[in-house]
CSV table of C-alpha atoms in Angstrom, one decimal:
chain,number,residue,atom,x,y,z
F,434,MET,CA,-11.2,-9.8,-2.7
F,435,SER,CA,-11.6,-9.6,1.2
F,436,ARG,CA,-13.8,-12.3,2.9
F,437,ALA,CA,-16.4,-11.0,5.1
F,438,GLN,CA,-16.7,-14.4,6.8
F,439,GLN,CA,-13.3,-13.8,8.4
F,440,PRO,CA,-14.2,-11.2,10.9
F,441,SER,CA,-10.8,-11.2,12.5
F,442,ARG,CA,-9.3,-9.7,9.5
F,443,ARG,CA,-9.4,-6.1,8.0
F,444,THR,CA,-12.0,-6.6,5.5
F,445,VAL,CA,-11.9,-2.9,4.1
F,446,LEU,CA,-9.1,-0.7,5.5
F,447,ALA,CA,-8.9,2.6,6.0
F,448,VAL,CA,-11.9,4.4,7.4
F,449,ALA,CA,-13.1,1.2,8.5
F,450,VAL,CA,-10.6,1.7,11.6
F,451,ALA,CA,-13.1,4.1,13.1
F,452,THR,CA,-15.9,1.9,13.2
F,453,ALA,CA,-14.1,-1.1,14.5
F,454,VAL,CA,-12.8,1.2,17.4
F,455,THR,CA,-16.0,3.6,18.3
F,456,GLY,CA,-18.8,2.9,16.1
F,457,ALA,CA,-18.1,5.6,13.8
F,458,THR,CA,-17.8,4.8,10.1
F,459,ALA,CA,-15.4,7.5,8.7
F,460,PRO,CA,-13.4,10.4,9.5
F,461,ALA,CA,-15.3,13.6,10.3
F,462,ALA,CA,-15.3,16.3,7.8
F,463,ALA,CA,-14.0,18.7,10.5
F,464,ALA,CA,-10.2,19.4,10.6
F,465,ALA,CA,-7.9,21.2,12.8
F,466,PRO,CA,-6.1,24.0,11.3
F,467,ARG,CA,-4.0,23.2,8.6
F,468,PRO,CA,-0.1,24.3,8.9
F,469,ALA,CA,1.9,25.5,5.9
F,470,ALA,CA,2.9,23.3,3.1
F,471,ASP,CA,6.2,21.8,3.3
F,472,THR,CA,8.3,23.6,0.8
F,473,GLU,CA,10.3,20.6,-0.1
F,474,ASP,CA,7.1,18.9,-1.7
F,475,PRO,CA,6.3,21.3,-4.3
F,476,GLY,CA,4.2,18.7,-6.3
F,477,ARG,CA,1.5,18.4,-3.6
F,478,ALA,CA,-1.7,19.5,-4.7
F,479,GLN,CA,-3.1,21.8,-2.0
F,480,ASP,CA,-6.5,21.3,-2.0
F,481,ARG,CA,-6.6,17.7,-1.7
F,482,PRO,CA,-7.7,16.1,1.7
F,483,VAL,CA,-4.5,13.9,1.2
F,484,ASP,CA,-0.9,14.6,2.1
F,485,TYR,CA,1.6,12.1,0.5
F,486,HIS,CA,5.1,12.7,1.4
F,487,ALA,CA,8.2,10.6,0.6
F,488,TRP,CA,12.1,10.6,1.1
F,489,THR,CA,13.8,9.9,-2.2
F,490,THR,CA,16.7,11.9,-2.8
F,491,TYR,CA,20.1,11.9,-1.8
F,492,ARG,CA,19.5,15.6,0.0
F,493,GLY,CA,16.6,14.1,1.8
F,494,TRP,CA,18.2,10.9,3.2
F,495,ARG,CA,21.2,13.4,4.4
F,496,SER,CA,18.7,15.5,6.1
F,497,GLY,CA,17.6,12.5,8.6
F,498,THR,CA,19.1,11.3,11.8
F,499,ALA,CA,21.5,8.5,11.3
F,500,GLN,CA,22.9,5.8,14.0
F,501,GLY,CA,24.7,3.4,11.9
F,502,THR,CA,23.4,4.1,8.4
F,503,ARG,CA,24.5,6.3,5.4
F,504,ALA,CA,23.0,8.0,2.7
F,505,VAL,CA,24.3,6.6,-0.7
F,506,PRO,CA,24.1,9.0,-3.8
F,507,GLY,CA,23.5,8.1,-7.4
F,508,ARG,CA,20.9,7.6,-10.0
F,509,ARG,CA,18.8,6.1,-7.3
F,510,PRO,CA,19.8,7.1,-3.9
F,511,GLY,CA,19.2,5.6,-0.8
F,512,VAL,CA,20.1,4.8,2.6
F,513,VAL,CA,22.2,1.5,3.8
F,514,ILE,CA,24.1,0.2,7.0
F,515,GLY,CA,27.6,1.9,7.3
F,516,ALA,CA,28.7,1.2,10.7
F,517,PRO,CA,26.0,-1.1,12.8
F,518,ALA,CA,25.0,1.0,15.4
F,519,GLY,CA,24.5,-2.4,17.8
F,520,ARG,CA,23.1,-5.9,17.7
F,521,THR,CA,19.7,-7.0,18.7
F,522,ASP,CA,18.1,-10.4,19.1
F,523,TYR,CA,14.5,-10.9,17.3
F,524,THR,CA,12.2,-13.7,18.0
F,525,ASP,CA,9.9,-14.2,15.0
F,526,PRO,CA,6.7,-14.8,16.4
F,527,HIS,CA,5.4,-16.6,13.3
F,528,THR,CA,8.5,-19.4,13.6
F,529,GLY,CA,9.5,-18.9,17.3
F,530,THR,CA,13.2,-18.4,16.2
F,531,THR,CA,15.4,-16.2,17.7
F,532,ALA,CA,18.3,-14.9,16.0
F,533,THR,CA,21.0,-12.0,16.5
F,534,TRP,CA,21.3,-9.3,13.9
F,535,GLU,CA,23.1,-6.0,13.4
F,536,TYR,CA,21.2,-3.0,13.1
F,537,ALA,CA,21.3,0.5,12.1
F,538,THR,CA,18.6,3.3,12.2
F,539,TRP,CA,17.6,6.1,10.1
F,540,THR,CA,14.9,8.8,11.5
F,541,SER,CA,13.3,11.3,8.9
F,542,PRO,CA,13.0,14.9,9.7
F,543,GLU,CA,9.7,15.7,11.3
F,544,HIS,CA,6.9,16.3,8.4
F,545,ARG,CA,4.0,18.8,9.1
F,546,LEU,CA,1.0,17.5,7.6
F,547,THR,CA,-0.7,19.8,5.3
F,548,VAL,CA,-4.0,17.8,5.9
F,549,PRO,CA,-4.0,17.1,9.9
F,550,ALA,CA,-4.9,13.2,9.6
F,551,THR,CA,-7.1,10.9,10.8
F,552,GLU,CA,-5.5,8.1,9.1
F,553,VAL,CA,-1.6,7.3,8.0
F,554,VAL,CA,-0.5,4.7,5.4
F,555,ALA,CA,3.1,4.3,5.4
F,556,SER,CA,5.1,2.4,2.2
F,557,TRP,CA,8.8,2.1,1.1
F,558,ASN,CA,10.7,0.5,-1.8
F,559,ALA,CA,13.9,-1.6,-0.6
F,560,HIS,CA,16.2,-4.1,-1.9
F,561,THR,CA,16.8,-6.8,1.0
F,562,PRO,CA,19.4,-9.4,0.0
F,563,ASP,CA,19.4,-12.8,1.9
F,564,GLY,CA,20.5,-12.3,5.5
F,565,THR,CA,18.8,-8.7,5.5
F,566,TRP,CA,15.3,-7.2,6.6
F,567,ILE,CA,13.7,-3.7,7.5
F,568,GLN,CA,11.5,-2.4,10.1
F,569,VAL,CA,9.5,0.5,9.8
F,570,GLU,CA,8.1,2.7,12.5
F,571,LEU,CA,5.9,5.8,12.7
F,572,GLY,CA,5.4,8.4,15.7
F,573,GLY,CA,4.0,11.4,15.5
F,574,THR,CA,2.4,14.5,17.5
F,575,TYR,CA,-1.4,14.8,17.9
F,576,SER,CA,-2.9,18.1,16.9
F,577,ASP,CA,-3.3,18.8,20.8
F,578,GLY,CA,0.5,19.0,21.2
F,579,THR,CA,1.2,15.5,22.8
F,580,ASP,CA,2.9,12.5,21.1
F,581,THR,CA,2.2,9.2,19.8
F,582,PRO,CA,4.1,6.2,20.6
F,583,TRP,CA,6.6,4.7,17.9
F,584,TYR,CA,4.5,2.3,16.1
F,585,VAL,CA,5.7,-0.5,13.7
F,586,MET,CA,4.1,-0.2,10.7
F,587,GLY,CA,5.8,-3.5,9.1
F,588,ARG,CA,8.6,-5.8,9.6
F,589,TRP,CA,9.7,-6.8,5.7
F,590,ALA,CA,11.8,-8.4,3.7
F,591,ALA,CA,11.5,-9.1,-0.2
F,592,GLY,CA,12.1,-13.1,0.7
F,593,ASP,CA,10.6,-15.4,3.5
F,594,GLN,CA,14.0,-17.4,4.4
F,595,ASP,CA,15.0,-14.8,7.3
F,596,ILE,CA,12.0,-13.4,8.8
F,597,LYS,CA,8.4,-13.8,7.9
F,598,ARG,CA,7.1,-10.3,6.8
F,599,THR,CA,4.5,-9.3,9.2
F,600,SER,CA,2.3,-6.3,10.4
F,601,VAL,CA,2.0,-6.0,14.3
F,602,ASP,CA,-1.2,-6.3,16.3
F,603,GLY,CA,-2.2,-4.6,19.8
F,604,GLN,CA,-0.4,-1.4,18.9
F,605,THR,CA,-2.5,1.7,20.7
F,606,ASP,CA,-2.1,4.3,23.3
F,607,GLY,CA,-6.1,4.6,23.6
F,608,ARG,CA,-6.3,7.5,21.3
F,609,SER,CA,-4.5,5.9,18.1
F,610,THR,CA,-4.4,2.4,16.7
F,611,VAL,CA,-2.3,0.7,14.6
F,612,TRP,CA,-4.7,-1.9,12.2
F,613,THR,CA,-2.4,-4.1,10.1
F,614,ASP,CA,-1.0,-1.1,8.0
F,615,THR,CA,-3.2,1.7,8.7
F,616,PHE,CA,-2.5,4.3,11.7
F,617,ALA,CA,-6.0,5.5,12.8
F,618,ILE,CA,-7.3,8.1,15.1
F,619,ASP,CA,-9.8,6.2,17.6
F,620,ASP,CA,-12.6,8.7,17.6
F,621,ALA,CA,-12.1,11.1,14.6
F,622,GLY,CA,-15.5,13.1,16.0
F,623,THR,CA,-13.6,14.4,18.9
F,624,GLY,CA,-11.7,16.5,16.4
F,625,LEU,CA,-8.5,14.8,17.4
F,626,ARG,CA,-6.1,14.5,14.5
F,627,LEU,CA,-2.3,13.7,13.6
F,628,ALA,CA,-0.4,17.1,13.1
F,629,SER,CA,3.0,15.5,12.3
F,630,TYR,CA,5.0,12.5,12.0
F,631,ARG,CA,8.6,11.1,11.9
F,632,LEU,CA,9.3,7.6,9.8
F,633,ARG,CA,12.1,5.5,11.5
F,634,LEU,CA,14.0,2.8,9.6
F,635,THR,CA,15.7,-0.1,11.1
F,636,LEU,CA,18.0,-2.0,8.8
F,637,HIS,CA,18.9,-5.6,9.7
F,638,ARG,CA,21.6,-7.9,8.8
F,639,ARG,CA,23.5,-11.2,9.8
F,640,PRO,CA,26.5,-10.4,11.9
F,641,GLY,CA,29.9,-10.5,10.2
F,642,THR,CA,28.4,-10.1,6.9
F,643,ASP,CA,28.8,-6.8,4.8
F,644,ARG,CA,25.2,-7.2,3.3
F,645,THR,CA,22.6,-4.3,3.7
F,646,PRO,CA,19.5,-3.4,2.8
F,647,THR,CA,18.8,-0.4,0.8
F,648,VAL,CA,16.0,1.5,1.0
F,649,TRP,CA,15.2,3.9,-2.0
F,650,ARG,CA,11.8,5.4,-0.8
F,651,LEU,CA,10.0,5.9,2.3
F,652,GLY,CA,7.0,7.6,2.7
F,653,ALA,CA,3.5,7.8,4.2
F,654,MET,CA,0.0,9.1,3.0
F,655,GLY,CA,-2.0,11.0,5.4
F,656,SER,CA,-5.5,12.0,5.1
F,657,ASP,CA,-8.9,13.2,6.6
F,658,VAL,CA,-11.4,12.4,4.0
F,659,PRO,CA,-14.7,13.9,4.2
F,660,ASP,CA,-17.6,11.7,5.6
F,661,ARG,CA,-19.7,10.7,2.9
F,662,PHE,CA,-22.2,8.3,1.3
F,663,THR,CA,-22.1,9.9,-2.1
F,664,VAL,CA,-19.5,12.0,-3.9
F,665,PRO,CA,-19.8,14.6,-6.5
F,666,ALA,CA,-19.7,13.4,-10.3
F,667,SER,CA,-16.9,14.5,-12.2
F,668,ALA,CA,-17.2,14.9,-16.1
F,669,PRO,CA,-15.5,12.4,-18.4
F,670,GLY,CA,-12.4,13.9,-19.8
F,671,LEU,CA,-10.3,11.0,-21.5
F,672,ALA,CA,-10.8,8.3,-23.9
F,673,ARG,CA,-7.9,5.7,-23.5
F,674,GLU,CA,-7.1,2.1,-23.0
F,675,LEU,CA,-3.7,0.7,-21.6
F,676,ALA,CA,-2.7,-2.6,-22.6
F,677,VAL,CA,-2.5,-4.2,-19.0
F,678,PRO,CA,-1.8,-7.8,-19.0
F,679,ARG,CA,-5.1,-9.7,-17.7
F,680,TYR,CA,-5.0,-12.1,-14.9
F,681,SER,CA,-7.5,-13.7,-12.9
F,682,GLN,CA,-7.7,-14.6,-9.1
F,683,GLU,CA,-10.3,-17.2,-9.5
F,684,ILE,CA,-8.4,-19.7,-11.3
F,685,HIS,CA,-6.1,-20.2,-8.3
F,686,LYS,CA,-8.6,-21.4,-5.7
F,687,GLY,CA,-7.6,-23.6,-3.4
F,688,GLN,CA,-3.8,-23.1,-4.5
F,689,TYR,CA,-1.1,-22.7,-1.2
F,690,PRO,CA,-3.6,-22.5,1.9
F,691,GLU,CA,-0.3,-21.5,3.5
F,692,TYR,CA,-0.7,-18.1,1.5
F,693,ASP,CA,-4.3,-17.7,2.0
F,694,ASN,CA,-5.6,-20.2,-0.2
F,695,GLY,CA,-5.9,-18.2,-3.6
F,696,GLY,CA,-9.5,-17.5,-5.2
F,697,GLU,CA,-11.0,-14.5,-3.9
F,698,ALA,CA,-8.4,-13.9,-1.3
F,699,TRP,CA,-5.8,-13.0,-4.1
F,700,CYS,CA,-7.1,-9.8,-5.6
F,701,SER,CA,-4.2,-7.7,-4.4
F,702,PRO,CA,-1.5,-9.7,-5.4
F,703,THR,CA,-3.2,-10.6,-8.9
F,704,SER,CA,-3.7,-6.8,-9.3
F,705,SER,CA,-0.2,-6.2,-8.4
F,706,GLN,CA,1.1,-8.7,-10.8
F,707,MET,CA,-0.7,-7.4,-13.9
F,708,VAL,CA,0.8,-4.1,-13.3
F,709,VAL,CA,4.1,-5.1,-12.5
F,710,GLU,CA,4.3,-6.8,-16.0
F,711,TYR,CA,2.8,-3.8,-18.0
F,712,TRP,CA,6.0,-2.1,-16.7
F,713,GLY,CA,8.0,-5.0,-18.2
F,714,GLY,CA,8.6,-7.1,-14.8
F,715,ARG,CA,9.4,-10.5,-15.4
F,716,LEU,CA,9.9,-13.6,-13.1
F,717,THR,CA,12.3,-15.9,-14.2
F,718,PRO,CA,11.9,-19.8,-14.6
F,719,GLY,CA,14.2,-20.3,-11.6
F,720,GLN,CA,11.9,-17.9,-9.5
F,721,LEU,CA,9.0,-19.9,-10.3
F,722,SER,CA,10.4,-23.2,-10.0
F,723,TRP,CA,8.6,-23.6,-6.4
F,724,VAL,CA,5.1,-23.3,-8.1
F,725,ASP,CA,3.3,-26.4,-9.1
F,726,PRO,CA,3.9,-26.7,-12.8
F,727,ALA,CA,0.1,-27.6,-13.2
F,728,TYR,CA,-0.7,-24.0,-12.1
F,729,ALA,CA,-1.7,-21.5,-14.7
F,730,ASP,CA,-0.2,-18.3,-14.3
F,731,PRO,CA,2.4,-18.9,-11.6
F,732,GLN,CA,3.5,-15.6,-11.4
F,733,VAL,CA,0.1,-14.8,-9.4
F,734,ASP,CA,1.0,-17.6,-7.2
F,735,HIS,CA,4.5,-16.0,-6.5
F,736,ALA,CA,3.0,-12.5,-5.9
F,737,ALA,CA,0.5,-14.0,-3.3
F,738,ARG,CA,3.8,-15.6,-1.6
F,739,PHE,CA,5.5,-12.7,-1.5
F,740,THR,CA,3.0,-10.2,-0.5
F,741,TYR,CA,1.8,-12.4,2.2
F,742,ASP,CA,1.3,-10.9,5.8
F,743,HIS,CA,1.8,-13.6,8.5
F,744,GLN,CA,0.0,-11.9,11.0
F,745,TYR,CA,-2.8,-10.6,8.8
F,746,GLN,CA,-2.8,-14.0,7.3
F,747,GLY,CA,-3.5,-12.6,3.8
F,748,CYS,CA,-2.0,-10.7,0.7
F,749,GLY,CA,-3.9,-7.6,1.3
F,750,ASN,CA,-1.5,-5.5,3.0
F,751,TRP,CA,-1.2,-2.4,1.1
F,752,PRO,CA,2.2,-1.3,1.6
F,753,PHE,CA,3.8,-5.0,1.1
F,754,ASN,CA,2.2,-4.9,-2.2
F,755,ALA,CA,3.6,-1.7,-3.2
F,756,ALA,CA,7.1,-3.0,-1.6
F,757,TYR,CA,6.9,-6.3,-3.5
F,758,ALA,CA,6.3,-4.3,-6.9
F,759,ALA,CA,9.1,-2.4,-6.1
F,760,THR,CA,11.3,-5.4,-6.2
F,761,PHE,CA,11.5,-5.7,-9.7
F,762,ASP,CA,14.1,-3.5,-11.5
F,763,GLY,CA,13.3,0.0,-12.5
F,764,LEU,CA,10.0,0.1,-10.7
F,765,GLN,CA,8.8,2.0,-7.6
F,766,GLY,CA,5.2,1.8,-5.7
F,767,VAL,CA,3.3,3.7,-3.2
F,768,VAL,CA,0.2,3.9,-1.5
F,769,THR,CA,-1.9,6.9,-1.5
F,770,ARG,CA,-5.5,8.2,-2.1
F,771,LEU,CA,-6.9,10.1,-5.0
F,772,ALA,CA,-9.8,12.6,-5.1
F,773,SER,CA,-11.7,11.8,-8.2
F,774,LEU,CA,-11.7,10.1,-11.4
F,775,THR,CA,-10.5,13.1,-13.1
F,776,ASP,CA,-7.0,12.0,-11.1
F,777,LEU,CA,-7.5,8.6,-12.6
F,778,GLU,CA,-7.5,10.1,-16.1
F,779,THR,CA,-4.8,12.1,-15.4
F,780,LEU,CA,-2.6,9.0,-14.5
F,781,VAL,CA,-4.0,7.1,-17.5
F,782,ALA,CA,-3.3,9.7,-19.9
F,783,ALA,CA,0.3,9.5,-19.0
F,784,GLY,CA,0.3,5.9,-19.3
F,785,ILE,CA,-0.1,4.8,-15.7
F,786,PRO,CA,-2.7,2.5,-14.6
F,787,ALA,CA,-4.0,2.4,-11.0
F,788,ILE,CA,-4.9,-0.5,-8.3
F,789,THR,CA,-8.1,0.5,-6.6
F,790,SER,CA,-9.9,-0.5,-3.8
F,791,GLN,CA,-13.4,-0.5,-3.2
F,792,SER,CA,-16.4,-2.2,-1.5
F,793,PHE,CA,-20.1,-2.4,-2.8
F,794,LEU,CA,-23.3,-4.5,-3.0
F,795,LYS,CA,-23.5,-6.6,-6.2
F,796,GLU,CA,-26.6,-4.2,-7.0
F,797,GLU,CA,-24.2,-1.2,-6.9
F,798,LEU,CA,-21.9,-2.0,-9.9
F,799,THR,CA,-23.9,-3.4,-12.9
F,800,GLY,CA,-22.0,-6.0,-14.7
F,801,ALA,CA,-19.6,-7.1,-11.7
F,802,GLY,CA,-21.8,-9.7,-10.8
F,803,TYR,CA,-20.9,-10.2,-7.1
F,804,GLY,CA,-20.7,-7.8,-3.9
F,805,THR,CA,-17.6,-7.4,-1.8
F,806,SER,CA,-16.7,-6.0,1.6
F,807,GLY,CA,-13.4,-5.0,-0.1
F,808,HIS,CA,-11.6,-5.7,-3.3
F,809,LEU,CA,-8.8,-4.6,-5.5
F,810,MET,CA,-8.9,-4.0,-9.3
F,811,THR,CA,-6.7,-2.0,-11.9
F,812,VAL,CA,-8.2,1.0,-13.9
F,813,ILE,CA,-6.5,0.4,-17.2
F,814,GLY,CA,-8.6,3.5,-19.2
F,815,PHE,CA,-12.1,5.4,-20.1
F,816,THR,CA,-14.3,4.7,-22.8
F,817,ALA,CA,-15.4,7.4,-25.1
F,818,ALA,CA,-18.3,7.9,-22.8
F,819,GLY,CA,-16.1,8.2,-19.6
F,820,ASP,CA,-16.8,4.8,-18.5
F,821,VAL,CA,-14.3,3.2,-16.5
F,822,ILE,CA,-12.4,0.1,-18.1
F,823,ALA,CA,-11.0,-2.0,-15.4
F,824,ASN,CA,-9.1,-5.6,-15.1
F,825,ASP,CA,-11.0,-7.0,-12.4
F,826,PRO,CA,-9.5,-10.1,-11.2
F,827,ALA,CA,-12.6,-11.6,-9.8
F,828,SER,CA,-13.6,-12.7,-13.0
F,829,PRO,CA,-13.8,-16.8,-13.9
F,830,GLY,CA,-11.0,-16.7,-16.4
F,831,ASP,CA,-8.1,-14.5,-17.8
F,832,GLU,CA,-10.2,-13.7,-21.0
F,833,ALA,CA,-13.1,-12.3,-18.6
F,834,VAL,CA,-10.8,-10.1,-16.8
F,835,ARG,CA,-11.4,-6.8,-18.9
F,836,ARG,CA,-14.7,-5.3,-17.6
F,837,VAL,CA,-16.4,-1.6,-18.5
F,838,TYR,CA,-18.2,-0.2,-15.4
F,839,ALA,CA,-20.5,2.9,-15.3
F,840,ARG,CA,-18.5,5.9,-14.5
F,841,ARG,CA,-20.9,7.1,-11.7
F,842,GLN,CA,-21.5,3.5,-10.1
F,843,PHE,CA,-17.2,3.2,-9.9
F,844,GLU,CA,-16.6,6.7,-8.8
F,845,ASN,CA,-19.0,6.4,-5.9
F,846,ILE,CA,-18.1,2.8,-4.7
F,847,TRP,CA,-14.5,3.9,-4.7
F,848,LEU,CA,-14.5,7.4,-3.3
F,849,ARG,CA,-17.3,7.3,-0.7
F,850,THR,CA,-16.7,6.6,3.2
F,851,LYS,CA,-19.9,5.3,4.0
F,852,ARG,CA,-22.4,2.7,2.6
F,853,TYR,CA,-24.8,0.2,3.4
F,854,ASN,CA,-24.1,-3.5,3.6
F,855,ALA,CA,-26.2,-6.3,2.7
F,856,SER,CA,-27.8,-6.5,6.1
F,857,GLY,CA,-28.7,-2.7,5.9
F,858,LYS,CA,-26.4,-1.6,8.3
F,859,VAL,CA,-23.9,1.6,7.9
F,860,ALA,CA,-20.3,0.1,7.0
F,861,SER,CA,-17.4,1.8,5.6
F,862,GLY,CA,-15.7,2.6,2.2
F,863,THR,CA,-12.2,3.1,1.3
F,864,GLY,CA,-12.1,6.7,0.4
F,865,GLY,CA,-10.2,6.5,-2.8
F,866,VAL,CA,-7.4,4.3,-1.6
F,867,CYS,CA,-5.0,3.3,-4.5
F,868,TYR,CA,-1.8,1.5,-5.3
F,869,LEU,CA,0.5,3.4,-7.9
F,870,TYR,CA,3.3,1.8,-9.5
F,871,PHE,CA,5.3,3.4,-12.1
F,872,PRO,CA,9.1,3.6,-13.2
F,873,ALA,CA,12.1,4.5,-10.9
F,874,HIS,CA,12.8,7.5,-13.3
F,875,PRO,CA,9.5,8.5,-14.8
F,876,ALA,CA,9.3,10.4,-18.1
F,877,PRO,CA,8.3,13.8,-17.7
F,878,ARG,CA,4.8,13.5,-18.6
F,879,GLN,CA,4.6,10.7,-16.1
F,880,ARG,CA,6.3,12.8,-13.4
F,881,ALA,CA,3.9,15.6,-14.0
F,882,ALA,CA,0.8,13.2,-13.8
F,883,LEU,CA,2.2,11.8,-10.7
F,884,ALA,CA,2.8,15.5,-9.1
F,885,ALA,CA,-0.8,16.4,-10.2
F,886,VAL,CA,-2.1,13.7,-7.8
F,887,GLY,CA,-0.1,14.7,-5.4
F,888,VAL,CA,2.9,11.9,-5.5
F,889,CYS,CA,6.4,13.1,-5.4
């Protein structure tokens, strides 16, 4: 759960961006005319206010512009350093250490958004052995034909011994801004949108070695979610519950202040660890040896450390969580938005849980027992009546994590873009944001379910 008493941090991402810049609370419903769909992405649902697109295939990696990188084929195609393009010095802002790195770059083809976007969130899946790290950037074209700068969307490594993984504050051109992990149009009410984008990878390694990062998935979710306090009700369509492990964030209060002190700050990594273990991801005793042996569920402490964003000073960076999940063999992760509980039912029916982001007053979600300006929990199923079964980490202990929440209440707090906070002021909602973690090689039914919700 994010902490409202820390105004310097992003308490609710996504549509909160417009509030922070202009006083608007959500993207305007009006949008620029939409270009034709990208024919290389047949799985995208065309009637959604969301466009998720990714590069994952050998053909896709070869379609980009390479400077020192090369595409590698195989069961899980990717991009690696071939012959480095040069050397660069990087001063880590969180340690003050300057080091020299060899680097190579890969730039995607232009992707024209089927939904000209007010917001874009990039996410990636990569392997970064010791002595390597990656930078992800986004550059695009506005709906008026002008260009954005290249924005850094993250500097990332699976470990923390070479660089401190970080978002980059202070990036704006006066028309758009990057807020932690989210590109956002500053004033959506003007009608300005992002019409297209490119993503650029820079792969780094220590000079004189042959090590390389490998990036298997690089994508972004663009969206223009309608401005709304309430959303249409969906009809129940599934009764099923997935056997997802249950972990409480609250039993970790006060643990590791350097990773945001546990407790309510750890909803995101706690949820991530639940789903990672659902898919069979396990940490070895050696990987957990740094955790105080007196602490229960040390894997949650591990997830917090290795999702921690040293600029944001928290574990709630969305793509950092998805990238963490993909460090486990055979898993991949994306950040996207979904359109309804029907989408969640489609995923659960195929055995895929989802981590959802929402904000609400205590009285808006019966049985939660708390209110929050931003919280992650895991949807694991639906009752026969259609109510939501969630693993809610904001619980006093592991045994209390499984909750059943009223369908209509949950649907509204998750999908809306506007709400009233405890002071009666208009605040923002997340508009259906979720993390999806799933096998690197999905079964046919899983692949069909992901395609049905716009994930390729």
